[in-house]
Coordinates of C-alpha atoms in Angstrom, one line a residue:
M1 CA 0.0 0.0 0.0
N2 CA 3.0 2.3 0.1
S3 CA 2.6 3.4 -3.5
I4 CA -1.0 4.5 -2.6
R5 CA 0.1 6.2 0.6
N6 CA 2.8 8.2 -1.1
S7 CA 0.8 9.3 -4.1
S8 CA -0.4 12.9 -4.1
F9 CA -2.2 15.3 -6.3
R10 CA 0.9 17.2 -7.5
R11 CA 1.1 20.6 -9.1
Q12 CA 1.6 20.7 -12.9
R13 CA 5.2 20.8 -14.0
G14 CA 6.6 24.3 -14.4
L15 CA 5.1 25.6 -11.2
S16 CA 7.6 25.7 -8.3
S17 CA 7.9 27.1 -4.8
V18 CA 8.0 30.8 -4.8
L19 CA 9.3 33.1 -2.1
F20 CA 7.0 35.9 -1.1
L21 CA 9.5 38.7 -1.6
M22 CA 10.3 37.7 -5.2
I23 CA 7.5 36.7 -7.6
S24 CA 9.5 36.0 -10.8
G25 CA 8.9 34.6 -14.2
L26 CA 5.5 36.3 -14.6
S27 CA 5.1 39.1 -17.1
L28 CA 2.3 41.3 -18.2
A29 CA 1.7 38.7 -20.8
A30 CA 0.3 36.4 -18.1
M31 CA -2.6 38.7 -17.2
V32 CA -6.0 36.9 -17.3
F33 CA -8.0 39.1 -15.0
G34 CA -9.3 41.4 -17.7
A35 CA -8.7 44.9 -18.7
A36 CA -9.2 47.9 -16.4
H37 CA -12.6 48.6 -14.8
H38 CA -14.6 51.7 -15.4
V39 CA -12.4 53.0 -18.2
R40 CA -14.4 54.8 -20.9
G41 CA -12.6 54.8 -24.1
S42 CA -13.3 57.2 -26.9
Q43 CA -12.1 57.7 -30.5
A44 CA -9.9 60.6 -29.4
Q45 CA -8.4 59.5 -26.1
S46 CA -6.0 62.0 -24.4
V47 CA -2.5 61.1 -23.4
T48 CA -3.6 61.3 -19.7
V49 CA -6.5 58.8 -20.2
H50 CA -4.2 56.5 -22.1
A51 CA -1.6 56.6 -19.3
L52 CA -4.3 55.9 -16.7
T53 CA -5.5 52.9 -18.8
Q54 CA -2.1 51.5 -19.0
A55 CA -1.6 52.0 -15.2
Q56 CA -4.9 50.1 -14.5
L57 CA -3.8 47.3 -16.9
K58 CA -0.6 47.0 -14.9
A59 CA -2.4 46.9 -11.6
W60 CA -4.6 44.0 -12.9
G61 CA -1.4 42.3 -14.2
G62 CA -0.1 42.5 -10.6
A63 CA -3.4 41.0 -9.4
E64 CA -3.0 38.0 -11.7
A65 CA 0.6 37.5 -10.6
L66 CA -0.5 37.5 -7.0
R67 CA -3.3 35.0 -7.7
Q68 CA -0.8 32.5 -9.3
Y69 CA 1.6 33.1 -6.3
L70 CA -1.1 32.4 -3.8
M71 CA -1.8 29.1 -5.6
Q72 CA 1.8 28.1 -4.8
L73 CA 1.5 29.2 -1.2
G74 CA -1.8 27.4 -0.3
A75 CA -4.2 28.4 2.5
T76 CA -2.0 27.5 5.4
D77 CA 1.1 29.5 4.3
A78 CA -1.1 32.4 3.0
A79 CA -2.4 32.9 6.5
K80 CA 1.1 33.7 7.7
L81 CA 1.3 36.9 5.5
E82 CA 1.4 40.1 7.6
P83 CA -0.4 43.4 6.9
N84 CA 1.8 46.1 5.3
Q85 CA 4.3 43.4 4.1
A86 CA 5.6 44.6 0.8
V87 CA 5.7 42.5 -2.4
A88 CA 8.5 42.8 -5.0
F89 CA 7.5 41.7 -8.6
G90 CA 10.5 40.3 -10.4
G91 CA 10.2 40.7 -14.2
I92 CA 7.2 43.1 -14.0
N93 CA 7.9 46.9 -14.3
G94 CA 5.5 49.5 -12.9
V95 CA 3.8 47.3 -10.4
S96 CA 4.1 47.2 -6.6
A97 CA 1.9 45.9 -3.8
K98 CA 1.5 45.3 -0.1
V99 CA -0.6 43.0 2.0
S100 CA -3.6 44.8 3.5
S101 CA -5.1 41.9 5.5
A102 CA -4.8 38.1 6.1
L103 CA -7.3 36.0 7.9
A104 CA -7.3 32.2 8.3
S105 CA -10.4 30.0 8.5
D106 CA -12.8 32.7 7.3
A107 CA -16.1 30.9 7.3
T108 CA -18.2 33.9 6.5
N109 CA -16.5 35.2 3.3
C110 CA -14.3 32.3 2.2
G111 CA -16.0 29.0 3.2
G112 CA -13.4 28.3 5.8
G113 CA -10.4 29.1 3.6
T114 CA -7.8 31.9 4.0
R115 CA -8.8 35.4 3.0
V116 CA -5.9 37.7 1.9
G117 CA -6.2 41.3 0.7
F118 CA -3.7 43.4 -1.3
D119 CA -3.3 47.0 -2.3
I120 CA -1.8 46.9 -5.8
T121 CA -0.3 50.0 -7.6
G122 CA 0.2 50.2 -11.3
A123 CA 2.2 53.1 -12.7
S124 CA 2.6 54.3 -16.3
G125 CA 3.5 57.7 -17.9
G126 CA 3.1 59.6 -14.7
A127 CA -0.3 58.1 -13.9
N128 CA -1.0 55.7 -11.0
A129 CA -3.8 53.3 -10.4
L130 CA -4.4 51.8 -6.9
L131 CA -6.4 48.5 -7.0
A132 CA -7.7 46.8 -3.8
A133 CA -8.1 43.1 -4.3
V134 CA -9.2 40.4 -1.9
F135 CA -8.6 36.7 -2.6
C136 CA -9.9 33.4 -1.1
I137 CA -7.4 30.6 -0.9
K138 CA -8.3 26.9 -0.2
G139 CA -6.2 23.8 -0.3
S140 CA -2.4 23.1 -0.3
G141 CA 0.2 24.9 -2.3
G142 CA 3.3 23.7 -4.0
S143 CA 3.3 20.0 -4.9
G144 CA 0.0 19.5 -3.2
G145 CA 1.5 17.1 -0.5
G146 CA -0.4 17.2 2.7
G147 CA -3.3 19.1 1.2
P148 CA -7.0 18.4 1.3
K149 CA -8.1 15.1 -0.1
A150 CA -10.9 14.5 -2.6
A151 CA -14.0 13.0 -1.0
I152 CA -14.9 11.4 -4.3
N153 CA -12.0 9.9 -6.4
I154 CA -12.9 8.0 -9.5
K155 CA -10.6 6.4 -12.1
G156 CA -12.5 6.1 -15.4
D157 CA -15.7 7.8 -16.5
L158 CA -18.4 8.9 -14.0
E159 CA -22.1 8.9 -14.8
L160 CA -24.5 11.0 -12.7
S161 CA -28.3 10.8 -12.6
G162 CA -31.1 11.0 -10.1
D163 CA -30.6 13.1 -7.0
L164 CA -27.0 13.4 -5.8
K165 CA -26.4 15.6 -2.7
V166 CA -23.0 16.2 -1.1
I167 CA -22.8 17.7 2.4
G168 CA -19.6 19.0 3.8
G169 CA -18.7 22.3 2.3
D170 CA -15.0 22.5 1.4
K171 CA -14.5 18.8 2.0
A172 CA -16.9 18.0 -0.8
R173 CA -14.3 17.7 -3.6
V174 CA -14.4 15.4 -6.6
V175 CA -11.6 14.1 -8.8
V176 CA -12.4 12.0 -11.9
D177 CA -9.7 10.6 -14.1
G178 CA -12.0 10.4 -17.1
K179 CA -15.3 12.0 -18.4
V180 CA -18.1 13.2 -16.2
S181 CA -21.6 13.2 -17.7
G182 CA -25.2 13.1 -16.7
S183 CA -28.2 15.1 -15.5
G184 CA -30.7 15.2 -12.7
S185 CA -30.2 17.1 -9.5
L186 CA -26.7 17.6 -8.1
S187 CA -25.8 19.9 -5.2
G188 CA -23.3 20.6 -2.6
A189 CA -20.0 19.6 -4.2
S190 CA -17.4 22.4 -4.0
F191 CA -14.8 21.3 -6.6
L192 CA -14.6 19.0 -9.6
Y193 CA -11.4 18.1 -11.5
A194 CA -11.8 15.9 -14.6
S195 CA -9.1 14.7 -16.9
S196 CA -11.6 14.7 -19.8
D197 CA -14.8 16.3 -20.8
V198 CA -17.5 17.5 -18.4
S199 CA -21.1 17.4 -19.7
L200 CA -23.8 18.1 -17.2
G201 CA -27.5 19.1 -17.4
G202 CA -30.4 19.5 -15.1
A203 CA -30.0 21.3 -11.7
T204 CA -26.3 20.9 -11.1
G205 CA -23.7 22.9 -9.4
F206 CA -20.1 22.9 -8.3
E207 CA -18.3 25.9 -6.9
T208 CA -15.3 25.2 -9.2
I209 CA -14.9 22.9 -12.3
F210 CA -11.5 22.3 -14.0
S211 CA -11.5 20.1 -17.1
E212 CA -8.6 19.0 -19.2
G213 CA -11.1 18.6 -22.0
S214 CA -14.3 20.7 -22.7
I215 CA -17.1 21.8 -20.4
S216 CA -20.7 21.8 -21.5
L217 CA -23.4 22.8 -19.0
S218 CA -27.1 23.2 -19.5
G219 CA -30.2 23.5 -17.3
S220 CA -29.5 25.6 -14.2
G221 CA -26.6 26.0 -11.8
L222 CA -24.3 28.6 -10.2
Y223 CA -20.6 28.2 -10.5
S224 CA -17.8 30.3 -9.1
S225 CA -15.1 29.2 -11.6
L226 CA -15.1 27.2 -14.8
S227 CA -11.7 26.3 -16.4
A228 CA -11.3 24.2 -19.5
M229 CA -8.2 23.3 -21.5
K230 CA -10.5 23.0 -24.6
D231 CA -14.0 24.7 -25.1
V232 CA -16.7 25.9 -22.8
K233 CA -20.4 26.0 -23.7
L234 CA -23.2 27.2 -21.4
V235 CA -26.9 27.0 -22.2
G236 CA -30.0 28.0 -20.2
G237 CA -29.9 29.3 -16.7
V238 CA -26.3 28.5 -15.9
Q239 CA -24.4 31.4 -14.3
A240 CA -20.7 31.6 -13.7
G241 CA -18.3 33.9 -11.9
T242 CA -15.1 33.3 -13.9
I243 CA -14.6 31.4 -17.2
R244 CA -11.2 30.5 -18.5
A245 CA -10.7 28.5 -21.7
N246 CA -7.9 27.5 -24.0
G247 CA -10.4 27.1 -26.8
K248 CA -13.8 28.6 -27.8
V249 CA -16.5 29.9 -25.4
T250 CA -20.2 29.9 -26.3
L251 CA -22.8 31.5 -24.1
E252 CA -26.5 31.1 -24.8
G253 CA -28.5 33.3 -22.4
N254 CA -26.1 33.2 -19.5
Q255 CA -24.7 35.6 -16.9
V256 CA -20.9 35.6 -16.4
T257 CA -18.8 38.0 -14.4
E258 CA -15.5 37.5 -16.1
L259 CA -14.6 35.6 -19.3
N260 CA -11.1 34.9 -20.6
A261 CA -10.7 32.8 -23.8
I262 CA -7.8 32.0 -26.1
G263 CA -10.3 31.0 -28.8
D264 CA -13.3 32.7 -30.3
V265 CA -16.3 33.8 -28.3
V266 CA -20.0 33.5 -29.2
L267 CA -22.4 35.5 -27.1
N268 CA -26.2 35.1 -27.6
G269 CA -28.4 37.0 -25.2
S270 CA -25.9 36.9 -22.5
S271 CA -24.6 39.4 -19.9
L272 CA -21.0 39.8 -18.9
G273 CA -19.0 41.9 -16.5
Q274 CA -15.7 41.9 -18.5
L275 CA -14.3 40.0 -21.4
R276 CA -10.8 39.1 -22.8
T277 CA -10.1 37.0 -25.8
R278 CA -7.3 36.4 -28.3
G279 CA -10.0 35.4 -30.9
K280 CA -13.0 37.2 -32.3
V281 CA -16.4 37.8 -30.8
T282 CA -19.7 37.2 -32.5
A283 CA -22.5 38.7 -30.4
S284 CA -26.3 39.0 -30.6
N285 CA -28.1 41.0 -28.0
A286 CA -25.1 40.6 -25.6
N287 CA -24.3 43.2 -23.0
I288 CA -20.9 43.7 -21.4
S289 CA -21.1 46.1 -18.4
G290 CA -17.3 46.5 -17.9
N291 CA -14.4 46.3 -20.3
A292 CA -13.9 44.1 -23.4
S293 CA -10.5 43.5 -24.8
V294 CA -10.7 41.6 -28.1
Q295 CA -7.7 40.7 -30.2
G296 CA -9.9 40.0 -33.3
S297 CA -13.1 41.7 -34.3
Y298 CA -16.3 42.3 -32.2
A299 CA -19.5 42.0 -34.2
E300 CA -22.9 42.7 -32.5
S301 CA -25.9 41.8 -34.8
S302 CA -28.7 42.9 -32.5
D303 CA -29.3 45.4 -29.7
G304 CA -26.4 44.5 -27.3
G305 CA -23.8 46.8 -26.0
V306 CA -20.3 47.2 -24.5
A307 CA -19.5 49.8 -21.9
S308 CA -15.8 50.2 -23.0
G309 CA -13.0 48.3 -24.6
E310 CA -10.8 47.8 -27.6
H311 CA -10.6 45.4 -30.6
G312 CA -7.7 44.7 -32.9
V313 CA -9.6 44.0 -36.2
S314 CA -12.6 45.8 -37.7
P315 CA -15.8 43.8 -37.6
P316 CA -17.3 42.7 -40.9
K317 CA -19.9 45.4 -40.5
A318 CA -20.1 48.5 -38.4
N319 CA -20.6 48.0 -34.7
K320 CA -23.9 49.1 -33.2
A321 CA -24.1 52.4 -31.4
K322 CA -24.1 50.8 -28.0
V323 CA -20.8 49.1 -28.6
N324 CA -18.3 51.6 -27.2
M325 CA -15.0 50.1 -28.4
T326 CA -11.9 51.5 -29.9
L327 CA -10.1 50.0 -32.9
V328 CA -6.4 49.3 -31.9
P329 CA -4.8 47.7 -35.0
G330 CA -2.5 44.9 -34.1
L331 CA -3.8 44.7 -30.5
Q332 CA -2.3 41.8 -28.6
V333 CA -4.4 40.2 -25.8
T334 CA -2.1 37.9 -24.0
I335 CA -3.7 35.1 -21.9
T336 CA -1.7 32.3 -20.3
P337 CA -2.9 28.9 -21.4
L338 CA -4.3 26.6 -18.7
T339 CA -2.3 23.5 -17.9
G340 CA -3.4 20.4 -16.0
T341 CA -2.1 18.7 -12.9
T342 CA -0.9 15.2 -12.3
I343 CA -3.8 13.1 -11.0
S344 CA -3.0 10.5 -8.4
K345 CA -4.7 7.2 -9.0
P346 CA -6.8 5.5 -6.3
G347 CA -6.2 1.8 -5.7
F348 CA -7.4 -1.0 -3.5
D349 CA -6.1 -4.6 -2.8
A350 CA -8.1 -6.6 -0.4
Y351 CA -5.3 -9.1 0.1
A352 CA -3.2 -6.4 1.7
Y353 CA -5.8 -6.3 4.5
K354 CA -6.0 -10.0 5.3
S355 CA -3.3 -9.8 8.0
L356 CA -5.2 -6.8 9.6
A357 CA -8.6 -8.5 9.8
N358 CA -10.0 -9.7 13.1
Y359 CA -11.9 -12.4 11.2
A360 CA -10.9 -13.7 7.8
F361 CA -13.3 -16.1 6.1
E362 CA -12.3 -18.7 3.6
R363 CA -13.6 -22.1 2.4
D364 CA -11.9 -25.4 2.7
G365 CA -14.0 -27.8 0.8
E366 CA -17.4 -27.8 2.6
N367 CA -16.0 -26.2 5.7
T368 CA -15.9 -22.5 6.5
M369 CA -12.6 -21.5 8.0
V370 CA -12.0 -18.3 10.1
T371 CA -8.6 -16.9 10.8
V372 CA -8.8 -14.9 14.0
R373 CA -6.4 -12.1 14.9
A374 CA -6.4 -9.7 17.9
V375 CA -9.7 -10.8 19.4
T376 CA -10.1 -10.7 23.2
G377 CA -10.4 -14.2 24.8
I378 CA -9.5 -16.1 21.6
A379 CA -6.0 -17.1 20.7
D380 CA -4.8 -16.1 17.2
G381 CA -5.2 -18.9 14.8
T382 CA -7.6 -20.6 12.3
Y383 CA -11.0 -22.1 13.4
H384 CA -14.0 -23.7 12.0
L385 CA -17.3 -21.8 11.8
A386 CA -19.7 -24.5 13.1
G387 CA -23.1 -25.0 14.6
A388 CA -25.8 -27.5 15.4
G389 CA -29.5 -27.1 16.4
D390 CA -29.9 -23.8 18.2
K391 CA -26.1 -23.3 18.5
R392 CA -25.0 -21.5 15.3
D393 CA -22.0 -19.4 14.1
Y394 CA -19.5 -20.6 16.8
L395 CA -15.7 -20.6 16.4
C396 CA -14.7 -24.2 17.0
S397 CA -11.5 -26.2 16.8
T398 CA -13.5 -29.0 15.1
A399 CA -15.7 -29.0 12.0
S400 CA -18.8 -29.8 14.1
Y401 CA -20.3 -28.1 17.1
S402 CA -19.3 -29.3 20.6
A403 CA -19.5 -27.5 23.9
S404 CA -15.9 -28.6 24.6
T405 CA -14.4 -27.5 21.3
C406 CA -16.3 -24.3 20.5
L407 CA -15.1 -21.0 22.0
A408 CA -17.5 -18.2 21.2
K409 CA -20.4 -17.2 19.0
I410 CA -19.4 -14.4 16.6
C411 CA -22.6 -13.8 14.6
A412 CA -26.4 -14.0 15.1
G413 CA -29.0 -14.9 12.5
Y414 CA -32.7 -14.1 12.8
S415 CA -33.1 -16.9 15.4
E416 CA -30.9 -19.2 17.4
W417 CA -31.6 -21.9 14.8
N418 CA -30.4 -19.8 11.8
S419 CA -26.9 -18.9 10.7
C420 CA -26.2 -15.3 9.8
L421 CA -23.8 -16.4 7.1
S422 CA -24.3 -18.5 3.9
Y423 CA -21.9 -19.4 1.1
N424 CA -22.6 -20.5 -2.5
N425 CA -20.2 -20.8 -5.4
G426 CA -17.7 -18.2 -4.4
S427 CA -20.1 -15.8 -2.8
W428 CA -20.8 -15.0 0.8
A429 CA -24.0 -13.5 2.2
I430 CA -24.6 -12.1 5.6
N431 CA -28.1 -11.4 7.1
G432 CA -29.2 -11.2 10.7
E433 CA -29.2 -9.4 14.0
G434 CA -25.5 -8.5 14.0
M435 CA -21.9 -9.7 14.2
A436 CA -18.9 -9.4 16.5
P437 CA -17.4 -6.0 15.8
G438 CA -14.1 -5.7 14.0
I439 CA -12.5 -5.9 10.6
V440 CA -14.0 -8.8 8.6
W441 CA -12.4 -10.2 5.4
F442 CA -13.8 -12.6 2.9
K443 CA -12.2 -14.5 0.0
G444 CA -14.7 -14.1 -2.8
N445 CA -17.8 -12.0 -3.3
L446 CA -19.9 -10.6 -0.5
V447 CA -23.5 -9.6 -0.2
A448 CA -24.0 -7.5 2.9
G449 CA -27.7 -7.8 3.7
Q450 CA -30.3 -7.0 6.4
G451 CA -29.0 -5.9 9.7
T452 CA -27.0 -3.3 11.7
Y453 CA -23.3 -4.0 11.8
Y454 CA -20.2 -2.4 13.4
N455 CA -17.7 -3.8 11.0
S456 CA -15.3 -2.9 8.3
W457 CA -16.2 -5.2 5.4
I458 CA -13.5 -6.3 2.9
A459 CA -13.9 -8.8 0.1
T460 CA -11.5 -9.9 -2.6
G461 CA -14.3 -10.1 -5.2
N462 CA -17.3 -7.9 -5.7
L463 CA -19.4 -6.4 -2.9
T464 CA -23.2 -5.7 -3.0
T465 CA -25.6 -4.5 -0.4
A466 CA -29.2 -5.9 -0.1
A467 CA -32.3 -5.2 1.9
N468 CA -31.9 -2.6 4.6
N469 CA -28.2 -2.6 5.5
V470 CA -26.7 -0.3 8.1
S471 CA -23.0 -0.6 8.5
Y472 CA -20.5 1.4 10.6
A473 CA -16.8 1.2 10.0
V474 CA -15.0 0.3 13.2
N475 CA -13.4 3.7 13.7
Y476 CA -16.8 5.4 13.0
A477 CA -18.7 3.1 15.4
G478 CA -16.8 4.2 18.5
Y479 CA -15.9 2.6 21.8
A480 CA -19.4 1.7 23.1
H481 CA -20.4 -0.3 20.0
V482 CA -17.0 -1.9 19.3
C483 CA -15.6 -2.6 22.8
N484 CA -18.6 -2.7 25.1
K485 CA -21.4 -4.1 22.9
A486 CA -23.6 -7.0 24.1
P487 CA -23.5 -9.9 23.4
Y488 CA -20.0 -9.5 21.9
K489 CA -18.2 -7.7 24.8
S490 CA -16.1 -10.8 25.6
V491 CA -14.8 -11.0 22.0
A492 CA -14.0 -7.3 21.5
P493 CA -11.2 -6.6 18.9
S494 CA -8.2 -6.0 21.1
N495 CA -6.4 -3.9 18.5
F496 CA -9.2 -1.3 18.8
C497 CA -10.0 -1.9 22.5
K498 CA -7.0 -1.6 24.7
A499 CA -7.1 -3.0 28.2
G500 CA -7.7 -0.3 30.8
S501 CA -8.8 2.3 28.2
S502 CA -12.4 3.6 27.8
E503 CA -11.6 5.1 24.4
L504 CA -11.5 3.5 21.0
Q505 CA -7.9 3.2 19.6
P506 CA -8.3 3.9 15.8
V507 CA -6.6 1.7 13.2
A508 CA -6.2 3.0 9.7
A509 CA -8.1 0.1 8.1
G510 CA -11.0 0.8 10.5
N511 CA -11.9 3.8 8.4
I512 CA -13.2 1.5 5.7
V513 CA -16.8 0.4 5.8
F514 CA -16.8 -1.4 2.4
G515 CA -13.7 -2.4 0.3
A516 CA -13.7 -4.8 -2.6
G517 CA -11.3 -6.3 -5.2
G518 CA -7.9 -7.9 -5.0
K519 CA -4.8 -8.9 -6.9
L520 CA -3.6 -12.5 -6.7
N521 CA -0.9 -14.1 -8.8
G522 CA -0.6 -11.0 -11.0
S523 CA -4.3 -10.9 -11.8
Y524 CA -6.9 -8.4 -10.4
S525 CA -10.4 -9.7 -9.9
G526 CA -13.6 -8.2 -8.5
G527 CA -13.6 -4.7 -7.2
K528 CA -17.2 -3.7 -8.1
I529 CA -19.2 -2.2 -5.2
N530 CA -23.0 -1.9 -5.8
L531 CA -24.9 0.0 -3.1
S532 CA -28.3 -0.6 -4.7
A533 CA -30.7 -1.1 -1.8
S534 CA -31.6 1.1 1.1
N535 CA -28.2 1.8 2.7
E536 CA -26.9 3.8 5.6
V537 CA -23.2 3.6 5.3
Y538 CA -20.8 5.1 7.9
G539 CA -17.2 5.0 6.6
D540 CA -15.1 5.1 3.5
V541 CA -16.2 3.0 0.4
L542 CA -13.3 1.8 -1.7
A543 CA -14.0 0.0 -4.9
G544 CA -11.0 -1.6 -6.7
D545 CA -12.9 -1.3 -10.0
I546 CA -16.2 0.6 -10.2
L547 CA -18.8 2.0 -7.8
E548 CA -22.5 2.1 -8.4
T549 CA -25.2 3.6 -6.1
G550 CA -28.9 3.4 -6.3
G551 CA -32.0 3.1 -4.1
N552 CA -31.8 5.4 -1.1
T553 CA -28.1 5.5 -0.2
R554 CA -26.4 7.7 2.3
I555 CA -22.6 7.5 2.7
H556 CA -20.9 9.2 5.7
G557 CA -17.3 9.1 4.3
Y558 CA -15.1 9.2 1.3
V559 CA -15.6 7.1 -1.8
S560 CA -13.1 5.9 -4.5
A561 CA -13.1 3.6 -7.6
A562 CA -9.8 2.5 -9.0
R563 CA -10.9 0.8 -12.3
L564 CA -8.4 -2.0 -11.9
G565 CA -10.8 -4.9 -12.7
S566 CA -12.8 -6.0 -15.7
N567 CA -16.4 -5.3 -14.7
A568 CA -18.6 -3.9 -17.4
G569 CA -19.8 -0.3 -17.4
N570 CA -18.7 2.9 -15.6
S571 CA -19.0 4.2 -12.1
H572 CA -22.4 5.6 -11.6
F573 CA -24.2 7.6 -8.9
G574 CA -28.0 7.3 -9.4
A575 CA -31.4 7.3 -7.7
S576 CA -31.1 9.2 -4.3
T577 CA -27.5 9.3 -3.2
Q578 CA -26.2 11.4 -0.4
I579 CA -22.6 11.8 0.7
D580 CA -22.5 13.4 4.1
L581 CA -19.2 14.6 5.4
S582 CA -20.5 16.7 8.3
N583 CA -20.3 15.9 12.0
L584 CA -17.9 13.0 11.7
P585 CA -16.6 11.4 14.9
V586 CA -13.1 12.2 16.0
T587 CA -12.0 8.6 15.8
F588 CA -12.9 8.4 12.1
K589 CA -10.4 9.9 9.7
P590 CA -11.8 9.8 6.1
G591 CA -9.1 9.2 3.5
E592 CA -6.5 7.9 5.9
D593 CA -6.9 4.5 4.3
D594 CA -4.8 6.0 1.5
A595 CA -7.1 5.5 -1.5
V596 CA -8.0 9.1 -2.1
A597 CA -6.3 11.9 -4.0
V598 CA -4.7 15.0 -2.7
I599 CA -5.8 18.1 -4.6
P600 CA -4.1 21.5 -5.1
A601 CA -5.0 24.9 -3.9
T602 CA -7.7 27.0 -5.5
V603 CA -7.7 30.8 -5.5
H604 CA -10.7 33.0 -6.2
L605 CA -11.0 36.8 -6.4
L606 CA -13.7 37.7 -3.9
W607 CA -13.9 41.4 -4.8
S608 CA -11.9 44.3 -6.1
R609 CA -12.2 48.1 -6.4
Y610 CA -10.1 51.1 -7.3
R611 CA -9.0 53.4 -4.4

């Protein structure tokens, strides 16, 4: 598991640690924050107005340099900045800045992240522009090591349908090494990173989406930031704060605060705050309330308008009267292309957990064998699971039940005459009143059925839930249910329940509630987890291959799917699925089972104004 443990969501090559007193390698060519606010161009600008415009452009260039720098710092280090601390910009002339404020864990304005303000001065031709800008920083800077982890980490494509709700604020982060598609109702997730296209409809919403492919959103939704290494297309009631695209951007009736595109832009019945593009703009009844800087032409075919701006190429026909833009032949609008990050891959191998299990179940011909480890009152070793009459599910030294050879009952069916466990052709099924708490391992497939259990379930094959299953990972269950629970108090797991202690002693594997799939003799098998019934799941769900949800499922923990097996289809969240990361017990540490990805810092501009 070391390769999993040491993996991290690292920064894209080319970004390195940056000292606060020297931000180098950034030039005015890297500015993506848009041209100056409130500048009203005219056909006969004076030298003074031109100088002020250039000063404002430099101030915004400094703001972008600071944003990229804060991404390197991350939230923790950004909180260490001190008011009035000066900033030196290496490689950028005419720009200076100082820190105006720094506040860690700002729940009101920054969703628990770090809020940092700067006073930025741009100077050109004797004119000065003072810009106040406040940023919100979340996550870890630099290489991403030690940063926040993704609550949902999927290898392969992810399909969404039905009603998916994520609770947990900044914890609710999603990483998909593949495509994301679907519709329905999606709410609560703060961050989505996809290595391929994102196509979502219905009532969906993430605070931030980054795609190494294209982004296509329809229906309704409010997004803080959309970034695509290809194209962006919005249709319907979708609204966005900031859009950045290496390709083309198309808006159909949307509201966007800031748009930055390397490719062409199509605006139909949309409203924008400000716009920057290296391509051309084709508009129809589009309104830009701030500044538009267009390297190509700007053509408005209806009744739209632009408050101010410049374009580098004359449009095919005269601009409408409301389009207040100045022709600047040869205008160069420089926007730094977006680059991706290295996605760490989830993984799961059930065989690595066998030696950690309190009970490991295997078949020996017609006999069920149980390897016991770290169980109070029972010596480590391998036992038969035996029973007769009203004595079922006992650990015995012989294949048949005898009072003299059987040590303890570890599971309860619906009556004393019924076993809680059955086996058929490589598949185990458990149903009943409960089982002795601890980590439970099965060689083969597992169906976790009716009952309430305080166990971490691990299977080398596929894992499915049935009926009304309620399962608590051992770390989530807590001391009372694991160490002091009748009728299993005498067989408490001693690795979690230390003698003389009244508190649970967490073990990393105890964060898992369901884990499936394993590699044996170089071949990976199983790994599909299907939560298709009515489930209440407390702990991390780790699928070695794909993960499917349906019915009425609530997961209180992180989920991952590693796509290591050969099951058909893709991971899919459907029906009514809720992932709740709120109010977690202190003994439960989601993600510390090492199968989740570390994600980098995100930085958003909260507000700005000229002083």
